């Protein structure tokens, strides 16, 4: 199977019934194609990255002007087919020659293993050995169709987690987050949703790399087209300056050979009956060992501001996921000096296009929509070494403002998020007061309270965020955020904190509670209400200060000591 010419990807069409057809990658240029339709979330994210990598390889624009021109004039399916033709030989999945993302050596002397080991969320070796695969069982996948095998292979190579001695992790670390730019309008064709993630030639490379047109036999681009880069000794690390600027899209840390059975059967992933399955594979240690200051264009990173000489490290999925607006700043705005945040280079470059878009305003509303009404799609695994704890998927607004106002935007967001974090902490503490006789001695994980609170207030935050963007795009010399925007944010936090307290504090019927329990709940709620209302000079300072900074009036007047002392 050839991954450029065969119909192997499921595309969802604009038809009212959401028709899905298997077509070659060039179908992405069909204006009637809306999306991909893969059977697993990680496959869906990987397939998007695969198509972005193809566009980046086959038609990298010279500069941002050329990028904008191409955005307005998409290629036809036939034109894209022609652009992909020169790379066809690098995308053969099987056969006697080079195989897509597989070792050139057939690895005949290596013992065979189950194809399920290609799945990132398969139980790790130690998990199986210790019989701890309680939720995700071993051997749940015994056979894959060639289409799902290709996606499993690509997904593993770009996300490769820790695997033990000699088993290399991915170029951007194990289980990295990916951030993609999307238009806010979900009805846009797939092309219009992919192209914003393609970078011009003058921006896609890293320091030390030299841009040259991609070629199919470029051993610094497609590692599988030549002998494997073995890393069984020091000095064999792969540094950014030793690879093509686009190699980050085609990284190959693992050594695999898929074994194809000419037997019919059902794919354990997509459920289709096929005439050919992949049940086994061979793998060997010491694939490409990526080292140095790699920064994948689609992944956010972080550096230590106190140790600027240390290498940046990619952001990973964490318990609770990246969906909370607490993470927005680190995913959008660069901040090397304070937090060390390094958003994905595709995001940074996208925001830098703002001035060009303003200059090109007369060319049509298409540019305005792309930059003023866009979203960021964030996804990735939460990995603990070689075991997947979860998959996270979230979308959030992408706000583009003039560079001169980015610090103002950062300050406003910090003010809003800090208030939310302080209220979340107060909510946790008061729930402990309600639940326990000795709350300071209470142990346990209460992160779920935070997660519920931030999820409940997320829509209000994104509404405020859009209002911030509208104000700053006016490009006034001294922009100000309205008191009403501040007030609505405060009211949303207050409302959801009280609602969560009421829902969580009483875990059983009131008539079954002892008087002491009811007193604890009543006192804790009275204290929380006083805190949230700013109605006490001592405990209401947080809310009072936010109201003063936002220039709005609190509805409850501040009085002397009208709250109960915290039961804590």
PDB file of C-alpha atoms in Angstrom, residues 40-270:
ATOM      1  CA  UNK A  40      -9.425   6.561  17.738  1.00  0.00           C
ATOM      2  CA  UNK A  41      -8.748  10.042  19.095  1.00  0.00           C
ATOM      3  CA  UNK A  42      -4.971   9.611  18.919  1.00  0.00           C
ATOM      4  CA  UNK A  43      -5.267   8.394  15.313  1.00  0.00           C
ATOM      5  CA  UNK A  44      -7.376  11.463  14.485  1.00  0.00           C
ATOM      6  CA  UNK A  45      -4.722  13.806  15.898  1.00  0.00           C
ATOM      7  CA  UNK A  46      -1.921  11.886  14.168  1.00  0.00           C
ATOM      8  CA  UNK A  47      -3.738  11.870  10.817  1.00  0.00           C
ATOM      9  CA  UNK A  48      -4.136  15.646  10.984  1.00  0.00           C
ATOM     10  CA  UNK A  49      -0.411  15.958  11.646  1.00  0.00           C
ATOM     11  CA  UNK A  50       0.303  13.557   8.777  1.00  0.00           C
ATOM     12  CA  UNK A  51      -1.630  15.742   6.341  1.00  0.00           C
ATOM     13  CA  UNK A  52      -0.008  18.921   7.674  1.00  0.00           C
ATOM     14  CA  UNK A  53       3.401  17.273   7.266  1.00  0.00           C
ATOM     15  CA  UNK A  54       2.547  16.351   3.658  1.00  0.00           C
ATOM     16  CA  UNK A  55       1.491  19.906   2.836  1.00  0.00           C
ATOM     17  CA  UNK A  56       4.592  21.260   4.554  1.00  0.00           C
ATOM     18  CA  UNK A  57       6.786  18.877   2.541  1.00  0.00           C
ATOM     19  CA  UNK A  58       5.139  19.157  -0.868  1.00  0.00           C
ATOM     20  CA  UNK A  59       4.246  22.855  -0.968  1.00  0.00           C
ATOM     21  CA  UNK A  60       6.091  24.922   1.639  1.00  0.00           C
ATOM     22  CA  UNK A  61       5.443  28.583   0.724  1.00  0.00           C
ATOM     23  CA  UNK A  62       8.468  30.831   0.239  1.00  0.00           C
ATOM     24  CA  UNK A  63       7.326  33.483   2.716  1.00  0.00           C
ATOM     25  CA  UNK A  64       4.231  34.786   4.500  1.00  0.00           C
ATOM     26  CA  UNK A  65       2.993  36.679   1.426  1.00  0.00           C
ATOM     27  CA  UNK A  66       3.086  33.422  -0.536  1.00  0.00           C
ATOM     28  CA  UNK A  67       1.338  31.680   2.356  1.00  0.00           C
ATOM     29  CA  UNK A  68      -1.492  34.240   2.274  1.00  0.00           C
ATOM     30  CA  UNK A  69      -1.815  33.940  -1.501  1.00  0.00           C
ATOM     31  CA  UNK A  70      -2.131  30.164  -1.263  1.00  0.00           C
ATOM     32  CA  UNK A  71      -4.702  30.449   1.519  1.00  0.00           C
ATOM     33  CA  UNK A  72      -6.920  32.396  -0.860  1.00  0.00           C
ATOM     34  CA  UNK A  73      -6.310  30.037  -3.809  1.00  0.00           C
ATOM     35  CA  UNK A  74      -6.281  26.412  -2.582  1.00  0.00           C
ATOM     36  CA  UNK A  75      -4.938  23.690  -4.890  1.00  0.00           C
ATOM     37  CA  UNK A  76      -7.279  21.334  -6.681  1.00  0.00           C
ATOM     38  CA  UNK A  77      -7.183  17.625  -5.878  1.00  0.00           C
ATOM     39  CA  UNK A  78      -5.385  17.006  -9.190  1.00  0.00           C
ATOM     40  CA  UNK A  79      -2.803  19.730  -8.479  1.00  0.00           C
ATOM     41  CA  UNK A  80      -2.070  18.336  -5.033  1.00  0.00           C
ATOM     42  CA  UNK A  81      -1.714  14.856  -6.510  1.00  0.00           C
ATOM     43  CA  UNK A  82       0.953  16.204  -8.871  1.00  0.00           C
ATOM     44  CA  UNK A  83       2.790  17.935  -6.041  1.00  0.00           C
ATOM     45  CA  UNK A  84       2.913  14.662  -4.063  1.00  0.00           C
ATOM     46  CA  UNK A  85       4.148  12.495  -6.945  1.00  0.00           C
ATOM     47  CA  UNK A  86       7.892  13.190  -6.368  1.00  0.00           C
ATOM     48  CA  UNK A  87       7.643  11.736  -2.853  1.00  0.00           C
ATOM     49  CA  UNK A  88       5.721   8.553  -3.676  1.00  0.00           C
ATOM     50  CA  UNK A  89       8.598   6.107  -3.175  1.00  0.00           C
ATOM     51  CA  UNK A  90       9.073   7.247   0.443  1.00  0.00           C
ATOM     52  CA  UNK A  91       5.512   6.265   1.369  1.00  0.00           C
ATOM     53  CA  UNK A  92       5.370   2.572   0.530  1.00  0.00           C
ATOM     54  CA  UNK A  93       4.096   0.745   3.615  1.00  0.00           C
ATOM     55  CA  UNK A  94       5.350  -2.679   2.514  1.00  0.00           C
ATOM     56  CA  UNK A  95       7.508  -4.267  -0.203  1.00  0.00           C
ATOM     57  CA  UNK A  96      11.189  -5.115  -0.639  1.00  0.00           C
ATOM     58  CA  UNK A  97      12.492  -1.526  -0.797  1.00  0.00           C
ATOM     59  CA  UNK A  98      12.342   1.280   1.766  1.00  0.00           C
ATOM     60  CA  UNK A  99       9.177   1.209   3.855  1.00  0.00           C
ATOM     61  CA  UNK A 100       7.437   4.215   5.373  1.00  0.00           C
ATOM     62  CA  UNK A 101       8.864   4.890   8.856  1.00  0.00           C
ATOM     63  CA  UNK A 102      10.303   1.367   9.106  1.00  0.00           C
ATOM     64  CA  UNK A 103      13.814   0.016   9.379  1.00  0.00           C
ATOM     65  CA  UNK A 104      15.592  -0.603   6.084  1.00  0.00           C
ATOM     66  CA  UNK A 105      16.940  -3.807   7.643  1.00  0.00           C
ATOM     67  CA  UNK A 106      14.220  -6.525   7.631  1.00  0.00           C
ATOM     68  CA  UNK A 107      15.321  -7.480  11.181  1.00  0.00           C
ATOM     69  CA  UNK A 108      15.035 -11.188  10.379  1.00  0.00           C
ATOM     70  CA  UNK A 109      17.077 -12.133  13.447  1.00  0.00           C
ATOM     71  CA  UNK A 110      14.627 -10.444  15.839  1.00  0.00           C
ATOM     72  CA  UNK A 111      11.810 -12.278  17.608  1.00  0.00           C
ATOM     73  CA  UNK A 112       8.307 -11.307  16.531  1.00  0.00           C
ATOM     74  CA  UNK A 113       5.943  -9.362  18.797  1.00  0.00           C
ATOM     75  CA  UNK A 114       2.250  -8.493  18.795  1.00  0.00           C
ATOM     76  CA  UNK A 115       1.192  -5.546  16.646  1.00  0.00           C
ATOM     77  CA  UNK A 116      -0.597  -4.194  19.743  1.00  0.00           C
ATOM     78  CA  UNK A 117       2.780  -2.902  20.933  1.00  0.00           C
ATOM     79  CA  UNK A 118       2.404  -0.152  18.319  1.00  0.00           C
ATOM     80  CA  UNK A 119      -0.448   1.402  20.288  1.00  0.00           C
ATOM     81  CA  UNK A 120       0.749   4.074  22.701  1.00  0.00           C
ATOM     82  CA  UNK A 121      -1.893   3.134  25.271  1.00  0.00           C
ATOM     83  CA  UNK A 122      -0.997  -0.566  25.343  1.00  0.00           C
ATOM     84  CA  UNK A 123       0.157  -1.724  28.792  1.00  0.00           C
ATOM     85  CA  UNK A 124       3.917  -1.348  29.281  1.00  0.00           C
ATOM     86  CA  UNK A 125       6.212  -4.317  29.811  1.00  0.00           C
ATOM     87  CA  UNK A 126       6.429  -3.830  33.596  1.00  0.00           C
ATOM     88  CA  UNK A 127       2.661  -3.343  33.858  1.00  0.00           C
ATOM     89  CA  UNK A 128       2.042  -6.676  32.147  1.00  0.00           C
ATOM     90  CA  UNK A 129       4.809  -8.421  34.103  1.00  0.00           C
ATOM     91  CA  UNK A 130       3.261  -7.279  37.408  1.00  0.00           C
ATOM     92  CA  UNK A 131      -0.311  -8.040  36.256  1.00  0.00           C
ATOM     93  CA  UNK A 132      -1.394  -4.432  36.702  1.00  0.00           C
ATOM     94  CA  UNK A 133      -3.228  -4.061  33.390  1.00  0.00           C
ATOM     95  CA  UNK A 134      -6.560  -3.651  35.186  1.00  0.00           C
ATOM     96  CA  UNK A 135      -8.302  -1.181  32.864  1.00  0.00           C
ATOM     97  CA  UNK A 136      -6.449  -1.405  29.519  1.00  0.00           C
ATOM     98  CA  UNK A 137      -5.907  -5.128  28.990  1.00  0.00           C
ATOM     99  CA  UNK A 138      -3.050  -6.805  27.182  1.00  0.00           C
ATOM    100  CA  UNK A 139      -3.708  -8.454  23.806  1.00  0.00           C
ATOM    101  CA  UNK A 140      -6.986  -6.615  23.256  1.00  0.00           C
ATOM    102  CA  UNK A 141      -5.720  -5.897  19.726  1.00  0.00           C
ATOM    103  CA  UNK A 142      -4.544  -8.928  17.757  1.00  0.00           C
ATOM    104  CA  UNK A 143      -4.901  -7.788  14.160  1.00  0.00           C
ATOM    105  CA  UNK A 144      -4.945  -4.466  12.315  1.00  0.00           C
ATOM    106  CA  UNK A 145      -5.945  -3.609   8.762  1.00  0.00           C
ATOM    107  CA  UNK A 146      -3.128  -2.012   6.764  1.00  0.00           C
ATOM    108  CA  UNK A 147      -4.758   1.428   7.126  1.00  0.00           C
ATOM    109  CA  UNK A 148      -4.902   1.265  10.925  1.00  0.00           C
ATOM    110  CA  UNK A 149      -1.424  -0.277  11.051  1.00  0.00           C
ATOM    111  CA  UNK A 150      -0.045   2.691   9.096  1.00  0.00           C
ATOM    112  CA  UNK A 151      -1.673   5.158  11.486  1.00  0.00           C
ATOM    113  CA  UNK A 152      -0.573   3.201  14.553  1.00  0.00           C
ATOM    114  CA  UNK A 153       2.995   3.275  13.240  1.00  0.00           C
ATOM    115  CA  UNK A 154       2.933   7.013  12.558  1.00  0.00           C
ATOM    116  CA  UNK A 155       1.230   7.754  15.895  1.00  0.00           C
ATOM    117  CA  UNK A 156       3.908   5.843  17.773  1.00  0.00           C
ATOM    118  CA  UNK A 157       6.831   7.447  15.927  1.00  0.00           C
ATOM    119  CA  UNK A 158       5.655  11.014  16.607  1.00  0.00           C
ATOM    120  CA  UNK A 159       4.579  10.367  20.227  1.00  0.00           C
ATOM    121  CA  UNK A 160       7.016   7.620  21.268  1.00  0.00           C
ATOM    122  CA  UNK A 161       7.044   7.432  25.097  1.00  0.00           C
ATOM    123  CA  UNK A 162       9.793   6.115  27.318  1.00  0.00           C
ATOM    124  CA  UNK A 163      10.336   2.441  26.630  1.00  0.00           C
ATOM    125  CA  UNK A 164      13.301   1.324  28.712  1.00  0.00           C
ATOM    126  CA  UNK A 165      17.038   1.099  28.061  1.00  0.00           C
ATOM    127  CA  UNK A 166      17.861   1.620  24.397  1.00  0.00           C
ATOM    128  CA  UNK A 167      14.241   2.193  23.339  1.00  0.00           C
ATOM    129  CA  UNK A 168      14.230   5.795  22.189  1.00  0.00           C
ATOM    130  CA  UNK A 169      11.605   8.410  22.967  1.00  0.00           C
ATOM    131  CA  UNK A 170      10.213  10.745  20.325  1.00  0.00           C
ATOM    132  CA  UNK A 171      11.895  13.871  18.992  1.00  0.00           C
ATOM    133  CA  UNK A 172       9.711  16.056  21.226  1.00  0.00           C
ATOM    134  CA  UNK A 173       9.766  13.759  24.257  1.00  0.00           C
ATOM    135  CA  UNK A 174       7.330  11.049  25.216  1.00  0.00           C
ATOM    136  CA  UNK A 175       3.649  11.973  25.069  1.00  0.00           C
ATOM    137  CA  UNK A 176       3.962  15.593  23.845  1.00  0.00           C
ATOM    138  CA  UNK A 177       1.119  18.059  23.526  1.00  0.00           C
ATOM    139  CA  UNK A 178       0.210  19.200  20.026  1.00  0.00           C
ATOM    140  CA  UNK A 179      -1.413  22.576  19.324  1.00  0.00           C
ATOM    141  CA  UNK A 180      -3.117  23.219  15.986  1.00  0.00           C
ATOM    142  CA  UNK A 181      -4.746  26.403  14.694  1.00  0.00           C
ATOM    143  CA  UNK A 182      -8.348  26.112  13.499  1.00  0.00           C
ATOM    144  CA  UNK A 183     -10.809  28.615  12.044  1.00  0.00           C
ATOM    145  CA  UNK A 184     -13.737  29.169  14.380  1.00  0.00           C
ATOM    146  CA  UNK A 185     -16.173  28.228  11.624  1.00  0.00           C
ATOM    147  CA  UNK A 186     -16.551  24.428  11.709  1.00  0.00           C
ATOM    148  CA  UNK A 187     -18.102  24.437   8.251  1.00  0.00           C
ATOM    149  CA  UNK A 188     -14.825  25.425   6.600  1.00  0.00           C
ATOM    150  CA  UNK A 189     -13.391  22.717   4.320  1.00  0.00           C
ATOM    151  CA  UNK A 190     -10.531  20.620   5.620  1.00  0.00           C
ATOM    152  CA  UNK A 191      -7.994  22.532   3.502  1.00  0.00           C
ATOM    153  CA  UNK A 192      -8.843  25.807   5.272  1.00  0.00           C
ATOM    154  CA  UNK A 193      -8.334  24.074   8.626  1.00  0.00           C
ATOM    155  CA  UNK A 194      -5.009  22.481   7.742  1.00  0.00           C
ATOM    156  CA  UNK A 195      -3.233  25.296   5.891  1.00  0.00           C
ATOM    157  CA  UNK A 196      -3.024  27.663   8.940  1.00  0.00           C
ATOM    158  CA  UNK A 197      -0.620  25.085  10.440  1.00  0.00           C
ATOM    159  CA  UNK A 198       1.802  25.178   7.512  1.00  0.00           C
ATOM    160  CA  UNK A 199       4.764  27.552   7.914  1.00  0.00           C
ATOM    161  CA  UNK A 200       6.763  29.444   5.276  1.00  0.00           C
ATOM    162  CA  UNK A 201      10.295  28.331   4.411  1.00  0.00           C
ATOM    163  CA  UNK A 202      11.781  31.396   6.094  1.00  0.00           C
ATOM    164  CA  UNK A 203      10.163  30.451   9.443  1.00  0.00           C
ATOM    165  CA  UNK A 204       9.902  26.666   9.623  1.00  0.00           C
ATOM    166  CA  UNK A 205      13.551  25.870  10.380  1.00  0.00           C
ATOM    167  CA  UNK A 206      15.507  26.154  13.623  1.00  0.00           C
ATOM    168  CA  UNK A 207      18.826  27.939  14.277  1.00  0.00           C
ATOM    169  CA  UNK A 208      21.653  25.996  12.643  1.00  0.00           C
ATOM    170  CA  UNK A 209      19.419  24.467   9.973  1.00  0.00           C
ATOM    171  CA  UNK A 210      19.625  25.396   6.303  1.00  0.00           C
ATOM    172  CA  UNK A 211      16.511  25.355   4.164  1.00  0.00           C
ATOM    173  CA  UNK A 212      16.554  23.475   0.868  1.00  0.00           C
ATOM    174  CA  UNK A 213      13.738  22.041  -1.197  1.00  0.00           C
ATOM    175  CA  UNK A 214      12.692  18.593   0.093  1.00  0.00           C
ATOM    176  CA  UNK A 215      13.632  15.586  -2.028  1.00  0.00           C
ATOM    177  CA  UNK A 216      12.535  11.995  -1.692  1.00  0.00           C
ATOM    178  CA  UNK A 217      16.105  10.667  -1.434  1.00  0.00           C
ATOM    179  CA  UNK A 218      17.194  13.220   1.184  1.00  0.00           C
ATOM    180  CA  UNK A 219      18.522  11.005   3.974  1.00  0.00           C
ATOM    181  CA  UNK A 220      18.381  13.966   6.377  1.00  0.00           C
ATOM    182  CA  UNK A 221      14.620  14.272   5.796  1.00  0.00           C
ATOM    183  CA  UNK A 222      13.268  10.709   5.494  1.00  0.00           C
ATOM    184  CA  UNK A 223      15.531   8.569   7.677  1.00  0.00           C
ATOM    185  CA  UNK A 224      13.912   5.327   6.481  1.00  0.00           C
ATOM    186  CA  UNK A 225      15.172   5.900   2.922  1.00  0.00           C
ATOM    187  CA  UNK A 226      18.708   4.902   3.952  1.00  0.00           C
ATOM    188  CA  UNK A 227      20.489   2.809   6.562  1.00  0.00           C
ATOM    189  CA  UNK A 228      19.176   3.234  10.084  1.00  0.00           C
ATOM    190  CA  UNK A 229      20.797   5.823  12.325  1.00  0.00           C
ATOM    191  CA  UNK A 230      21.791   3.511  15.162  1.00  0.00           C
ATOM    192  CA  UNK A 231      22.403   5.013  18.603  1.00  0.00           C
ATOM    193  CA  UNK A 232      24.184   2.237  20.482  1.00  0.00           C
ATOM    194  CA  UNK A 233      27.070   4.466  21.582  1.00  0.00           C
ATOM    195  CA  UNK A 234      27.848   8.056  22.513  1.00  0.00           C
ATOM    196  CA  UNK A 235      28.268  10.550  19.735  1.00  0.00           C
ATOM    197  CA  UNK A 236      25.424   9.149  17.641  1.00  0.00           C
ATOM    198  CA  UNK A 237      22.785  11.607  18.847  1.00  0.00           C
ATOM    199  CA  UNK A 238      20.728  13.420  16.179  1.00  0.00           C
ATOM    200  CA  UNK A 239      20.949  17.200  16.608  1.00  0.00           C
ATOM    201  CA  UNK A 240      18.723  19.760  14.829  1.00  0.00           C
ATOM    202  CA  UNK A 241      21.556  21.029  12.625  1.00  0.00           C
ATOM    203  CA  UNK A 242      22.147  17.477  11.372  1.00  0.00           C
ATOM    204  CA  UNK A 243      18.665  17.129   9.888  1.00  0.00           C
ATOM    205  CA  UNK A 244      16.468  18.800   7.285  1.00  0.00           C
ATOM    206  CA  UNK A 245      14.266  21.594   8.712  1.00  0.00           C
ATOM    207  CA  UNK A 246      11.194  19.452   7.982  1.00  0.00           C
ATOM    208  CA  UNK A 247      12.511  16.277   9.602  1.00  0.00           C
ATOM    209  CA  UNK A 248      10.685  17.132  12.836  1.00  0.00           C
ATOM    210  CA  UNK A 249       7.457  16.177  11.007  1.00  0.00           C
ATOM    211  CA  UNK A 250       8.902  12.775  10.022  1.00  0.00           C
ATOM    212  CA  UNK A 251      10.916  11.774  13.084  1.00  0.00           C
ATOM    213  CA  UNK A 252      11.729   8.080  13.505  1.00  0.00           C
ATOM    214  CA  UNK A 253      12.975   7.125  17.005  1.00  0.00           C
ATOM    215  CA  UNK A 254      11.794   3.500  16.861  1.00  0.00           C
ATOM    216  CA  UNK A 255      12.976   0.613  14.671  1.00  0.00           C
ATOM    217  CA  UNK A 256      10.076  -1.470  13.347  1.00  0.00           C
ATOM    218  CA  UNK A 257       9.197  -3.874  10.539  1.00  0.00           C
ATOM    219  CA  UNK A 258       5.524  -4.677  10.018  1.00  0.00           C
ATOM    220  CA  UNK A 259       4.662  -8.250   9.034  1.00  0.00           C
ATOM    221  CA  UNK A 260       1.703  -8.620   6.665  1.00  0.00           C
ATOM    222  CA  UNK A 261      -0.609 -11.652   6.559  1.00  0.00           C
ATOM    223  CA  UNK A 262      -2.460 -12.427   3.348  1.00  0.00           C
ATOM    224  CA  UNK A 263      -5.466 -13.598   5.336  1.00  0.00           C
ATOM    225  CA  UNK A 264      -8.890 -12.059   5.631  1.00  0.00           C
ATOM    226  CA  UNK A 265     -10.287 -11.012   8.968  1.00  0.00           C
ATOM    227  CA  UNK A 266     -11.647  -8.140  11.023  1.00  0.00           C
ATOM    228  CA  UNK A 267      -9.552  -5.191  12.174  1.00  0.00           C
ATOM    229  CA  UNK A 268      -9.650  -4.872  15.958  1.00  0.00           C
ATOM    230  CA  UNK A 269      -9.540  -1.058  15.699  1.00  0.00           C
ATOM    231  CA  UNK A 270     -11.927   0.006  12.931  1.00  0.00           C
TER     232      UNK A 270
END
